[in-house]
Structure formats: C-alpha cells, structure tokens
GROMACS .gro file of C-alpha atoms in nm:
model
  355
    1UNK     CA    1  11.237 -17.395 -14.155
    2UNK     CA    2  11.368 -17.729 -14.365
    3UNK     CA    3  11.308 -17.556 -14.687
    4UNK     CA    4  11.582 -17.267 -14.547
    5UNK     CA    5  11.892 -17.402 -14.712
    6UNK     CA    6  11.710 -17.392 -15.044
    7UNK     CA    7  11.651 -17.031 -15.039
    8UNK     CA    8  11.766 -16.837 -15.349
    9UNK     CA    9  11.675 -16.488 -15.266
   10UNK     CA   10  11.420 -16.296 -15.000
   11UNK     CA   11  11.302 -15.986 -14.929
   12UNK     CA   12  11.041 -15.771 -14.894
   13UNK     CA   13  10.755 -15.719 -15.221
   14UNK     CA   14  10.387 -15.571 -15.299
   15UNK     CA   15  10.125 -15.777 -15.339
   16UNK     CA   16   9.821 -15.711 -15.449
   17UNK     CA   17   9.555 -15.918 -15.293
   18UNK     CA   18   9.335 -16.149 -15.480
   19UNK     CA   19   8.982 -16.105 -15.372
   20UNK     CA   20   9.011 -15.751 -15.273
   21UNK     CA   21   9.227 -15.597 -15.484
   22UNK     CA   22   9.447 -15.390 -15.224
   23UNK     CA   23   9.861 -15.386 -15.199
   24UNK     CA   24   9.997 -15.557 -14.919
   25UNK     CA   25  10.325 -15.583 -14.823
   26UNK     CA   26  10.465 -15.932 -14.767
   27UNK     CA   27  10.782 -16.093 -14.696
   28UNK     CA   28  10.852 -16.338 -15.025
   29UNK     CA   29  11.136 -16.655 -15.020
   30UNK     CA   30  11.220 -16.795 -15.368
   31UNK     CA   31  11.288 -17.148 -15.366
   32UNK     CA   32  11.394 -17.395 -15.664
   33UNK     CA   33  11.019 -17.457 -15.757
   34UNK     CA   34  10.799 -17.246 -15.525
   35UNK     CA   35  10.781 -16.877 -15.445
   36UNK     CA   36  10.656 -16.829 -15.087
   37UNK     CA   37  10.537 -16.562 -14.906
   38UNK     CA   38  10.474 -16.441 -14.542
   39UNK     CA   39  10.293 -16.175 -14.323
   40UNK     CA   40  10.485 -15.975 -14.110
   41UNK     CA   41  10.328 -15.892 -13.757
   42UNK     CA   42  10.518 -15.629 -13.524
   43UNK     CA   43  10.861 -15.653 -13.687
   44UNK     CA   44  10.888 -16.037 -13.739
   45UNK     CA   45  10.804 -16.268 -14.004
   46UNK     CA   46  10.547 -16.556 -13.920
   47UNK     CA   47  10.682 -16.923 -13.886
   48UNK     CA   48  10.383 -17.046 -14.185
   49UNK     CA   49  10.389 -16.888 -14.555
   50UNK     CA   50  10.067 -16.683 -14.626
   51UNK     CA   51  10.057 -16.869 -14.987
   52UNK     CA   52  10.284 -17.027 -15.204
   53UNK     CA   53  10.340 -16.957 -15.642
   54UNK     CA   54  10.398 -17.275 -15.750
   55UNK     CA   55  10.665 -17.168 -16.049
   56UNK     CA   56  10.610 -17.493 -16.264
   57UNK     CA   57  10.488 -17.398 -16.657
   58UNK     CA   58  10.485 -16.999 -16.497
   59UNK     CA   59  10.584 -16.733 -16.744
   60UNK     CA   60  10.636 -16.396 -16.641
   61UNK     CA   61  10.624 -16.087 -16.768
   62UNK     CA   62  10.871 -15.770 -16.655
   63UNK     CA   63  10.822 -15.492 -16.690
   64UNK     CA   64  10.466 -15.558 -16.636
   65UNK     CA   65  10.300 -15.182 -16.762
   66UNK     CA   66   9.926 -15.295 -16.643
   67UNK     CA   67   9.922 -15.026 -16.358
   68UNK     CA   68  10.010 -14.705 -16.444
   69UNK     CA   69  10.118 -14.553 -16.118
   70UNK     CA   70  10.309 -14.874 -16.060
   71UNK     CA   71  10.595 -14.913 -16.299
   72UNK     CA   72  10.822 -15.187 -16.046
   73UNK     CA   73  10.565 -15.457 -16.110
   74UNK     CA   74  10.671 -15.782 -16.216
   75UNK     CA   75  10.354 -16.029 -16.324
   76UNK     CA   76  10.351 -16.417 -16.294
   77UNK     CA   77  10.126 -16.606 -16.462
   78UNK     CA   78  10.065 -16.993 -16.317
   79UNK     CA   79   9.981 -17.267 -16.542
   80UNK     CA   80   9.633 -17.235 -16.400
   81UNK     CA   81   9.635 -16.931 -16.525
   82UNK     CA   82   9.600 -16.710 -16.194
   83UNK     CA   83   9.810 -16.416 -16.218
   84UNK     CA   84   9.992 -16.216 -15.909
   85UNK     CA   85  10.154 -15.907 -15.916
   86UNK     CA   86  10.485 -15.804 -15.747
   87UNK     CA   87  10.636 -15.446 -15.700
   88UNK     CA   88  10.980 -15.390 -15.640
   89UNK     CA   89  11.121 -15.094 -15.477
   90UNK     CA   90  11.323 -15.012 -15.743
   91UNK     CA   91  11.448 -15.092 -16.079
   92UNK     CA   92  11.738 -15.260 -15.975
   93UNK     CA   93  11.533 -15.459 -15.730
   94UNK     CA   94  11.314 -15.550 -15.957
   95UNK     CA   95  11.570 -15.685 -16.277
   96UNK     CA   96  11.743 -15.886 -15.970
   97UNK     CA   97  11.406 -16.039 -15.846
   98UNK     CA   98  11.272 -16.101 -16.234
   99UNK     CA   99  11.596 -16.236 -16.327
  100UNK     CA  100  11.667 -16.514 -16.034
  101UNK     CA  101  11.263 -16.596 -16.094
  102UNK     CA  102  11.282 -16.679 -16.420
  103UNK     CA  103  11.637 -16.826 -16.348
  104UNK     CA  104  11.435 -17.089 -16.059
  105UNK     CA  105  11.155 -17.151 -16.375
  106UNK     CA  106  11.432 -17.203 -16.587
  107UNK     CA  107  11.653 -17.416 -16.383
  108UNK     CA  108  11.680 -17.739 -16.621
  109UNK     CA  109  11.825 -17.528 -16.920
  110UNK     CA  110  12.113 -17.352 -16.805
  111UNK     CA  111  12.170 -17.218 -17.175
  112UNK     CA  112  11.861 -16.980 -17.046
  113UNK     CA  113  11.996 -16.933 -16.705
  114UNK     CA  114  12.350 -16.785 -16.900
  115UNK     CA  115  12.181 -16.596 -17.119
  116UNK     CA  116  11.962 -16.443 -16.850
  117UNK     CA  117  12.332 -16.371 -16.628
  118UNK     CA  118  12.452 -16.174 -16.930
  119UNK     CA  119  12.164 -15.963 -16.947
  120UNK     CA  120  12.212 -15.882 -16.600
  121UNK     CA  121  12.508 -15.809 -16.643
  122UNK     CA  122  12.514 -15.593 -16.901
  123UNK     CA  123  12.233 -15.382 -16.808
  124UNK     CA  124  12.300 -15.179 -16.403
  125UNK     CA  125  12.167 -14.852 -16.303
  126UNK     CA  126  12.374 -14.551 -16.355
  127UNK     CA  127  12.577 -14.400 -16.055
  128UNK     CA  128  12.562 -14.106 -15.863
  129UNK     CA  129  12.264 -13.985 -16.191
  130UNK     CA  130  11.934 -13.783 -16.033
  131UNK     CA  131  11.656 -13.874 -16.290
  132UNK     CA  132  11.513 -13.547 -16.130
  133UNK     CA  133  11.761 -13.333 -16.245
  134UNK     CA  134  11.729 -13.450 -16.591
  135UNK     CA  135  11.373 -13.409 -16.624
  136UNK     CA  136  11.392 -13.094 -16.539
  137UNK     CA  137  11.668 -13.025 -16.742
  138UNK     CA  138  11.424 -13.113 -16.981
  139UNK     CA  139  11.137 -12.860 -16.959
  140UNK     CA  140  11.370 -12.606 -16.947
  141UNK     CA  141  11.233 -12.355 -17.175
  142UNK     CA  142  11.526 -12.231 -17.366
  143UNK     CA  143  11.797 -12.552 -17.350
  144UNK     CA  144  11.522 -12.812 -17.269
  145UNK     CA  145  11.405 -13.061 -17.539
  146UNK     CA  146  11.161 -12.964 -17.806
  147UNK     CA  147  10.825 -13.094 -17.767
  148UNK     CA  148  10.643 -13.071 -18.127
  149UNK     CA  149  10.288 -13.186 -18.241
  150UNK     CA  150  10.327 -13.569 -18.369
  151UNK     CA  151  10.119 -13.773 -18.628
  152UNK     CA  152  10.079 -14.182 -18.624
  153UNK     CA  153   9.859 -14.389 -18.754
  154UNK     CA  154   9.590 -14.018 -18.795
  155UNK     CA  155   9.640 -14.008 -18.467
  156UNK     CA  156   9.768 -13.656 -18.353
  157UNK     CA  157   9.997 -13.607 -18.031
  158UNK     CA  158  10.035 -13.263 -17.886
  159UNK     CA  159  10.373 -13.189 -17.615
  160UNK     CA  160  10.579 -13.504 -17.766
  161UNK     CA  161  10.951 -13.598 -17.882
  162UNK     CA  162  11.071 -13.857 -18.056
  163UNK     CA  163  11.285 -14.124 -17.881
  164UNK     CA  164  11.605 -14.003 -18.123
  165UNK     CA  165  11.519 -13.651 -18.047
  166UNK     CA  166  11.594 -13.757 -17.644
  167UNK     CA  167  11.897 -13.980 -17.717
  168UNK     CA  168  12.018 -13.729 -17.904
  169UNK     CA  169  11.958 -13.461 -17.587
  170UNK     CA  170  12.103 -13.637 -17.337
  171UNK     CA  171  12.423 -13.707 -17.563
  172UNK     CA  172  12.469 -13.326 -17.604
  173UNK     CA  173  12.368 -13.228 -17.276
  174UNK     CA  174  12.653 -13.460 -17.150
  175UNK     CA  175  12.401 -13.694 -16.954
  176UNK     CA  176  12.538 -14.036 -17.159
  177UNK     CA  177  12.820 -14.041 -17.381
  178UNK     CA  178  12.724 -14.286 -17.647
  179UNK     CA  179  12.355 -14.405 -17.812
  180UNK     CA  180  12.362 -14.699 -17.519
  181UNK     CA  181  12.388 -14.539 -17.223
  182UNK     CA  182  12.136 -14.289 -17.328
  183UNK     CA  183  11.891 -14.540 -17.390
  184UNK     CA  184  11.961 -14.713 -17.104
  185UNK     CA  185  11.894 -14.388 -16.928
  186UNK     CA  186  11.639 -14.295 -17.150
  187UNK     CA  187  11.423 -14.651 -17.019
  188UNK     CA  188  11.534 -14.557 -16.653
  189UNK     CA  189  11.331 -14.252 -16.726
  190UNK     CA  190  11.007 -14.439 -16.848
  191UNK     CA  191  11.030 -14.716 -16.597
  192UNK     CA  192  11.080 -14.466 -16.309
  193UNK     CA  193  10.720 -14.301 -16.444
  194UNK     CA  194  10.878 -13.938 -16.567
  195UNK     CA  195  10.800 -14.006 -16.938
  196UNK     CA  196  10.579 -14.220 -17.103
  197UNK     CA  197  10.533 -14.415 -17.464
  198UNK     CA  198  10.230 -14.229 -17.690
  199UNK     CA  199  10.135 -14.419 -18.011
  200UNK     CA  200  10.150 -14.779 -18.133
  201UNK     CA  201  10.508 -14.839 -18.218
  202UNK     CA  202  10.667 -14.710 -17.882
  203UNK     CA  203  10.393 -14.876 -17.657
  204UNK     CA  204  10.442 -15.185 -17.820
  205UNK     CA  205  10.815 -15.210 -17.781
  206UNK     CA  206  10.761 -15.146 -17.429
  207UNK     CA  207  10.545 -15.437 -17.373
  208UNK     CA  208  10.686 -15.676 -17.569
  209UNK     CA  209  11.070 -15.647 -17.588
  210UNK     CA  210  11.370 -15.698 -17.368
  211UNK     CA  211  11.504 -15.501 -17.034
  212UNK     CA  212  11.761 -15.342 -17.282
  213UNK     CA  213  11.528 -15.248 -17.614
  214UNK     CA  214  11.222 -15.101 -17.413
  215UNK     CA  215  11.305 -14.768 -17.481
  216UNK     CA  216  11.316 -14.727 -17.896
  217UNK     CA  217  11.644 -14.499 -18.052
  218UNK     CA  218  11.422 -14.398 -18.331
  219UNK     CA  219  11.242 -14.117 -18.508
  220UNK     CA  220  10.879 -14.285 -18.536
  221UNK     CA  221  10.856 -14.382 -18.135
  222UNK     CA  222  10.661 -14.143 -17.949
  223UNK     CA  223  10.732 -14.018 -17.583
  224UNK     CA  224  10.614 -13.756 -17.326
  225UNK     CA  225  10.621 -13.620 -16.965
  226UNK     CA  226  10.427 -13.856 -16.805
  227UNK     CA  227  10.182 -13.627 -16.542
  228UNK     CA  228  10.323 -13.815 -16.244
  229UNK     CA  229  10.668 -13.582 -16.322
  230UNK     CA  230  10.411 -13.302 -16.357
  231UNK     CA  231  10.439 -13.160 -15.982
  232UNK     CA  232  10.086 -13.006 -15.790
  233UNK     CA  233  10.259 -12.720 -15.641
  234UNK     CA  234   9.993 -12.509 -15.395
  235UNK     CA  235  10.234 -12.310 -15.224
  236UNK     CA  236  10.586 -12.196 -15.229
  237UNK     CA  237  10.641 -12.408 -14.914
  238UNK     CA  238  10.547 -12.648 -15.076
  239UNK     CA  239  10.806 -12.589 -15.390
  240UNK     CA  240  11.112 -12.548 -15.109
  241UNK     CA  241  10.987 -12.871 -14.976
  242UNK     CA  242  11.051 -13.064 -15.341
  243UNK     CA  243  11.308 -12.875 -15.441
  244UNK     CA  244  11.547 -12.888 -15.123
  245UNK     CA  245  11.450 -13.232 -15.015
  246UNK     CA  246  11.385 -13.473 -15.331
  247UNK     CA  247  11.592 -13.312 -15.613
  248UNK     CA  248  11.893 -13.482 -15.460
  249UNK     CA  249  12.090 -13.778 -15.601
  250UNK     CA  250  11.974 -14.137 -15.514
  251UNK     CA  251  12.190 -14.295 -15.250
  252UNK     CA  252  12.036 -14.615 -15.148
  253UNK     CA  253  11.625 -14.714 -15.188
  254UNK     CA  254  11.482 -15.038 -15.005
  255UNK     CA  255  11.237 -15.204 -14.808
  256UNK     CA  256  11.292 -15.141 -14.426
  257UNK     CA  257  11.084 -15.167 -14.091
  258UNK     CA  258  11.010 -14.894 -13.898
  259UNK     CA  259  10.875 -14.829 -13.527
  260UNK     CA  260  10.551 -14.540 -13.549
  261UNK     CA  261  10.578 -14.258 -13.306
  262UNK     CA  262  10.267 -14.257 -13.209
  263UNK     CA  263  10.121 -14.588 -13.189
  264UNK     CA  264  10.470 -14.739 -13.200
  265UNK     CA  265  10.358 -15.015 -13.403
  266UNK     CA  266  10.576 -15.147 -13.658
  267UNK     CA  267  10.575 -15.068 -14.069
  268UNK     CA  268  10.715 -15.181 -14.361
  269UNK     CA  269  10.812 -14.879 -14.576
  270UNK     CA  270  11.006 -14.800 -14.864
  271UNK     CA  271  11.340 -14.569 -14.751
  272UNK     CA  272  11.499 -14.335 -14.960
  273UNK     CA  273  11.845 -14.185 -14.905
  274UNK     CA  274  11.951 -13.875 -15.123
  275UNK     CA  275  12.274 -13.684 -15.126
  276UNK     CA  276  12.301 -13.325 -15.168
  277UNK     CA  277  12.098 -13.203 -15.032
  278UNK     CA  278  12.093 -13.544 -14.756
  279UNK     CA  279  11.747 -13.681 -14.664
  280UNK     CA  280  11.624 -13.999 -14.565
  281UNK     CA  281  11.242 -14.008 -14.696
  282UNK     CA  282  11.009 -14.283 -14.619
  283UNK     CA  283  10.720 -14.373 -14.828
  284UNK     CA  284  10.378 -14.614 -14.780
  285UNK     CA  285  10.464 -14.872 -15.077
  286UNK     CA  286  10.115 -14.983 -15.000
  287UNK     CA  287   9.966 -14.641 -15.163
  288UNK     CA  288  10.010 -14.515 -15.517
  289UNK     CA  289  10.062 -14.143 -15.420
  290UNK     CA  290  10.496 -14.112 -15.495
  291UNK     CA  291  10.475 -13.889 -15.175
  292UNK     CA  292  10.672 -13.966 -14.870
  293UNK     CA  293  10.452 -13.997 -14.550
  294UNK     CA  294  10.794 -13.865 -14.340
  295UNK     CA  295  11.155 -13.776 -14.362
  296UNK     CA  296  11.450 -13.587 -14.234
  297UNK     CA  297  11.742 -13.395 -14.282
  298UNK     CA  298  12.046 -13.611 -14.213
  299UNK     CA  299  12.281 -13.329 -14.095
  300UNK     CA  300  12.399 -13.320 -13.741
  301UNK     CA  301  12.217 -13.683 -13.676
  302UNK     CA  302  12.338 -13.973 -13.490
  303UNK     CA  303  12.282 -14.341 -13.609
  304UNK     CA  304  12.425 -14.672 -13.492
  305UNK     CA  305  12.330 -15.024 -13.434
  306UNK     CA  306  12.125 -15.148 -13.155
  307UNK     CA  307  12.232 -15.495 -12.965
  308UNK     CA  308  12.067 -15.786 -13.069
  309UNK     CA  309  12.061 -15.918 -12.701
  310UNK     CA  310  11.714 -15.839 -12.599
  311UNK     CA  311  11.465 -15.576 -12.645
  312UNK     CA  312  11.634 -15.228 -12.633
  313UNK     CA  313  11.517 -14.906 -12.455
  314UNK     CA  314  11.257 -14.707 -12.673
  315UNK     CA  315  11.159 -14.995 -12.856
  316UNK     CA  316  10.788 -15.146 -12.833
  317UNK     CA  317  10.671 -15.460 -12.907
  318UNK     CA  318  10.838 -15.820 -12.981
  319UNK     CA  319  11.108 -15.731 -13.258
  320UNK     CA  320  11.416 -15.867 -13.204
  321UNK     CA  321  11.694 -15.799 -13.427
  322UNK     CA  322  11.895 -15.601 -13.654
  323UNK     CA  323  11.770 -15.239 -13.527
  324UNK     CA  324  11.957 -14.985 -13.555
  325UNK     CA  325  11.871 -14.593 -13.432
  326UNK     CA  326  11.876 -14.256 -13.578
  327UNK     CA  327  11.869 -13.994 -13.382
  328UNK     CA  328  11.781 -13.617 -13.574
  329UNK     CA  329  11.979 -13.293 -13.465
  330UNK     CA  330  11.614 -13.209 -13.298
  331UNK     CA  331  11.662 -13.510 -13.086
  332UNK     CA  332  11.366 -13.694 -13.230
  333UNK     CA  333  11.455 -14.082 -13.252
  334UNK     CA  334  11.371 -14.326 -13.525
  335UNK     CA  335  11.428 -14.713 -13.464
  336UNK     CA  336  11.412 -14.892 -13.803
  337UNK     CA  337  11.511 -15.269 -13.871
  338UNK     CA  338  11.678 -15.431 -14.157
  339UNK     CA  339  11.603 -15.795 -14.294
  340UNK     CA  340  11.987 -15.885 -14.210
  341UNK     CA  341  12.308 -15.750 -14.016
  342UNK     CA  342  12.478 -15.725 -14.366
  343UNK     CA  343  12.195 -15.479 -14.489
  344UNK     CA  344  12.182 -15.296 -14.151
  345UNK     CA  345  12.532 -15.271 -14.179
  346UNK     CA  346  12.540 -15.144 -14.547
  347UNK     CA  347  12.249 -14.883 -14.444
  348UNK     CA  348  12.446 -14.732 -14.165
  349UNK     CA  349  12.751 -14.702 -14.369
  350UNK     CA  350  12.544 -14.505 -14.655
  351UNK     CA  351  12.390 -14.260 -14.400
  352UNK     CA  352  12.711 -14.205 -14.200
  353UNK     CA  353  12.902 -13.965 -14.428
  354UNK     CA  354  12.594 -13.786 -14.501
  355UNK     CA  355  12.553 -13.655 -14.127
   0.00000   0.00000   0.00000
C-alpha cells in the first residue's frame, strides 16, 4: 500500500455495522487524517479498505457507556454527523487506540497532543491485580463491603455503596495503598462491567469527565454490582468451571486468529491468558455473552512458532504468516496467528512459563 509508511497504529476492532446493526470484526489502520478499515477473509487482510472515517472536525467520545454489555467502546462522531462505534479488547487497548485517535484529530496543536501523552502516562492498568478476586472479596458476607439502602434526588437505591465507602475498602483491604490507586482501580472495576454508577451525580461523572475522574471519591456517588458480575450458576460443574478456570490473574488479553477444528476456517477472537490457575480462554468479540466459546489448561502443553516459508502441515486455507502452534497435554492442536512476529513472539513468551 502507498499510504503504509503513514501508518500510526493497527490492529484488530468491533464494529458495529451501519445498516444492520451487528458487530463485525475488522482490521482498522490509523493514518494522519483517515481511519481505515479492512475485512479479513481466511487469515489475511484484503488489499482494498472496507470504508474509511474521515477524522477531519471528528470528536470522540471514550468511554462511550451507550451499550451496556459493551464497556471497551470508543464512539466517533464525523462532521456529518454519522457516528461508528469501536470496541477494544481491553482497557488498555482501548486508552491506547482513543488516545493516538484523538492525537491524529489533533495533530496541528501539539499543546493537545502533550497533554493527551501525560494522561497516558499517568494513568496504566495495575499488575499482576484479578478484578475477580476483588469483587468477590466484595460480597463476602462478613469482611465484604456494606451495601445500604441510598436516597438521591427521592429516588431510593436498594444493594448500593458509596464511591468513598469502596475507596475506603480497597485501602483497608490492602488492594491500593493511597485514594489514587483505588480509584484508579475502583474505574477499572466499572469499565470492566463488575459495578455500575446508580443515580445522577455518579452517572454523570462517568459520561462526561476524564479517563482519570470517571470513578467519583465521594460520599453522594452511587455504585453497585453490576448483574453481569452476578454469575448464572446451574450446576456445581458449572461453579468448578468459573472458579478453577477464570478466577485467575490476567496475563495477556488481545485480538488473535484462530484455525476452527471442525470447519478449519479461520476466526478472529479475543484470547485470554490467566495465571494461577493457567488458561488460555478464547471468546466471540462479535457476541455480547462474556463467555468463552473454548479454552484450555496450559499445563503440560507445547507451543512454538511455525515457519513463515509456506503453508505448514495441519494448517488449511491461504494464511501465510506469523502462526504459531499449541499443542494441549491431550494432544489436541490449536494453530492461531498473530498480526506481527513481535506479537507472536511476545504471546509465546507469556504462555511459555505457564506450561
């Protein structure tokens, strides 16, 4: 492509579609004034753009709270006024994406473009944290936090806690150690769709404020458990299957391609690698359900990189290109591909020391 040496960023988003209002998964490029994006057909990206976001007079607006069972979205807004909405595969994904977007808008005042940097800076994900284990740290019954009936605005809320009353918890419960870092954990929470803003004041500052002042320190704002965190359990099989396979810490998350068994036609899915217990789920990011549609236990397996020479054994189709294998204790096989050597690379050195 000519436009290739003025690529900013790429990767894989969700898109939902204009005329039918479905999410489709499509390969995006950021350029200086365009956003373009592509359809991917078994495993490879084709040569025209799908559409184009023309970025001149675009606002946007992240985090975009519109969908409830999608809280990655980022919304742009054209200066024809036609809106699309993105999903990211996570929160760090999307701050990176939202921030180098509004940096290309932005380009001709670079007072913006600092200010935006220092944001970024300033605001990462927590390490080696499972949002999991907090939540259910807090509906314990006896050390959890206190959910009391609320009033605002003669509106009454049953089963809520103040956003102080959760600072304050996850300072003496050790999760953060000062007012910032529990907030900042605190809007992890929210984003990730395990608590939500109830009542005017909270809602609002979600909509309308900064990454870093979503999530209100205060004694008015109103939170809850958001039902998503609220787990359907039919069966104690289905309990083991949460509890040993999804409590575990966050790893790595992203946007990879994966062979079927079956039809051995290619996917894009969203992978998920968790430590302790170590799994590598993979979800439909097409879907709403939070469920993964397949995963395994990473003990005992095998994974490497496949030669780019060619078409290896096992795979189907035309893909070409930075595949690498993994290969379960049960001898099943799972080829996957990664947008880039460095991220196939960086995905078989986070799943090596967890076999």
């Amino acid at each position: 492509m000519q436009e290739a040496a003025g690529i900013l960023k790429e990767g894989f988003l969700v898109k939902r579609g204009h005329i039918v209002r479905n999410w489709k998964v499509r390969w995006f490029v950021l350029l200086q004034d365009k956003l373009l994006y592509y359809k991917i057909e078994g495993g490879k990206k084709e040569p025209s753009p799908k559409g184009r976001i023309l970025l001149d007079g675009c606002t946007i607006t992240c985090p975009c709270l519109e969908y409830e069972n999608r809280p990655l979205l980022i919304k742009l807004r054209t200066k024809t006024n036609t809106d699309y909405f993105l999903e990211c595969c996570s929160r760090e994904e999307r701050d990176s994406w939202a921030l180098d977007i509004t940096g290309a808008i932005h380009a001709g005042h670079p007072v913006q473009v600092q200010e935006l940097h220092r944001m970024k800076n300033s605001f990462k994900l927590l390490e080696k944290i499972s949002l999991q284990h907090i939540v259910e740290r807090m509906c314990d019954s006896s050390t959890g936090i206190k959910l009391t009936r609320n009033l605002e605005q003669g509106n009454r809320y049953k089963e809520t806690f103040t956003g102080s009353a959760l600072v304050d918890w996850l300072i003496s419960n050790s999760f953060a150690v000062s007012r910032f870092e529990a907030i900042t954990l605190a809007s992890m929470l929210m984003e990730e769709n395990f608590i939500k803003p109830v009542g005017a004041r909270s809602t609002e500052a979600t909509r309308y404020s900064d990454l870093s002042e979503q999530f209100l320190d205060d004694s008015t704002a109103l939170y809850m458990f958001a039902e998503s965190s609220k787990k359907n359990i039919s069966s104690k099989e289905e309990l083991q299957f949460n509890i040993s396979e999804l409590s575990g810490t966050i790893v790595k998350q992203g946007f990879l391609v994966k062979q079927g068994h079956k039809r051995k036609n290619w996917k894009v899915r969203r992978f998920v690698l968790r430590a302790d217990p170590a799994f590598l789920h993979y979800y439909d990011p097409t879907k709403e359900e939070n469920r993964p549609v397949g995963g395994f236990s990473l003990r005992g397996c095998l994974v490497s990189a496949l030669e780019d020479n060619g078409v290896p054994a096992g795979v189907k189709g035309n893909v070409q290109g930075n595949l690498f294998k993994i290969i379960t204790k049960n001898d099943i096989h799972y080829y996957i591909q990664a947008s880039s050597k460095a991220e196939r690379a960086q995905w078989i050195e986070a799943i090596k020391p967890l076999t």
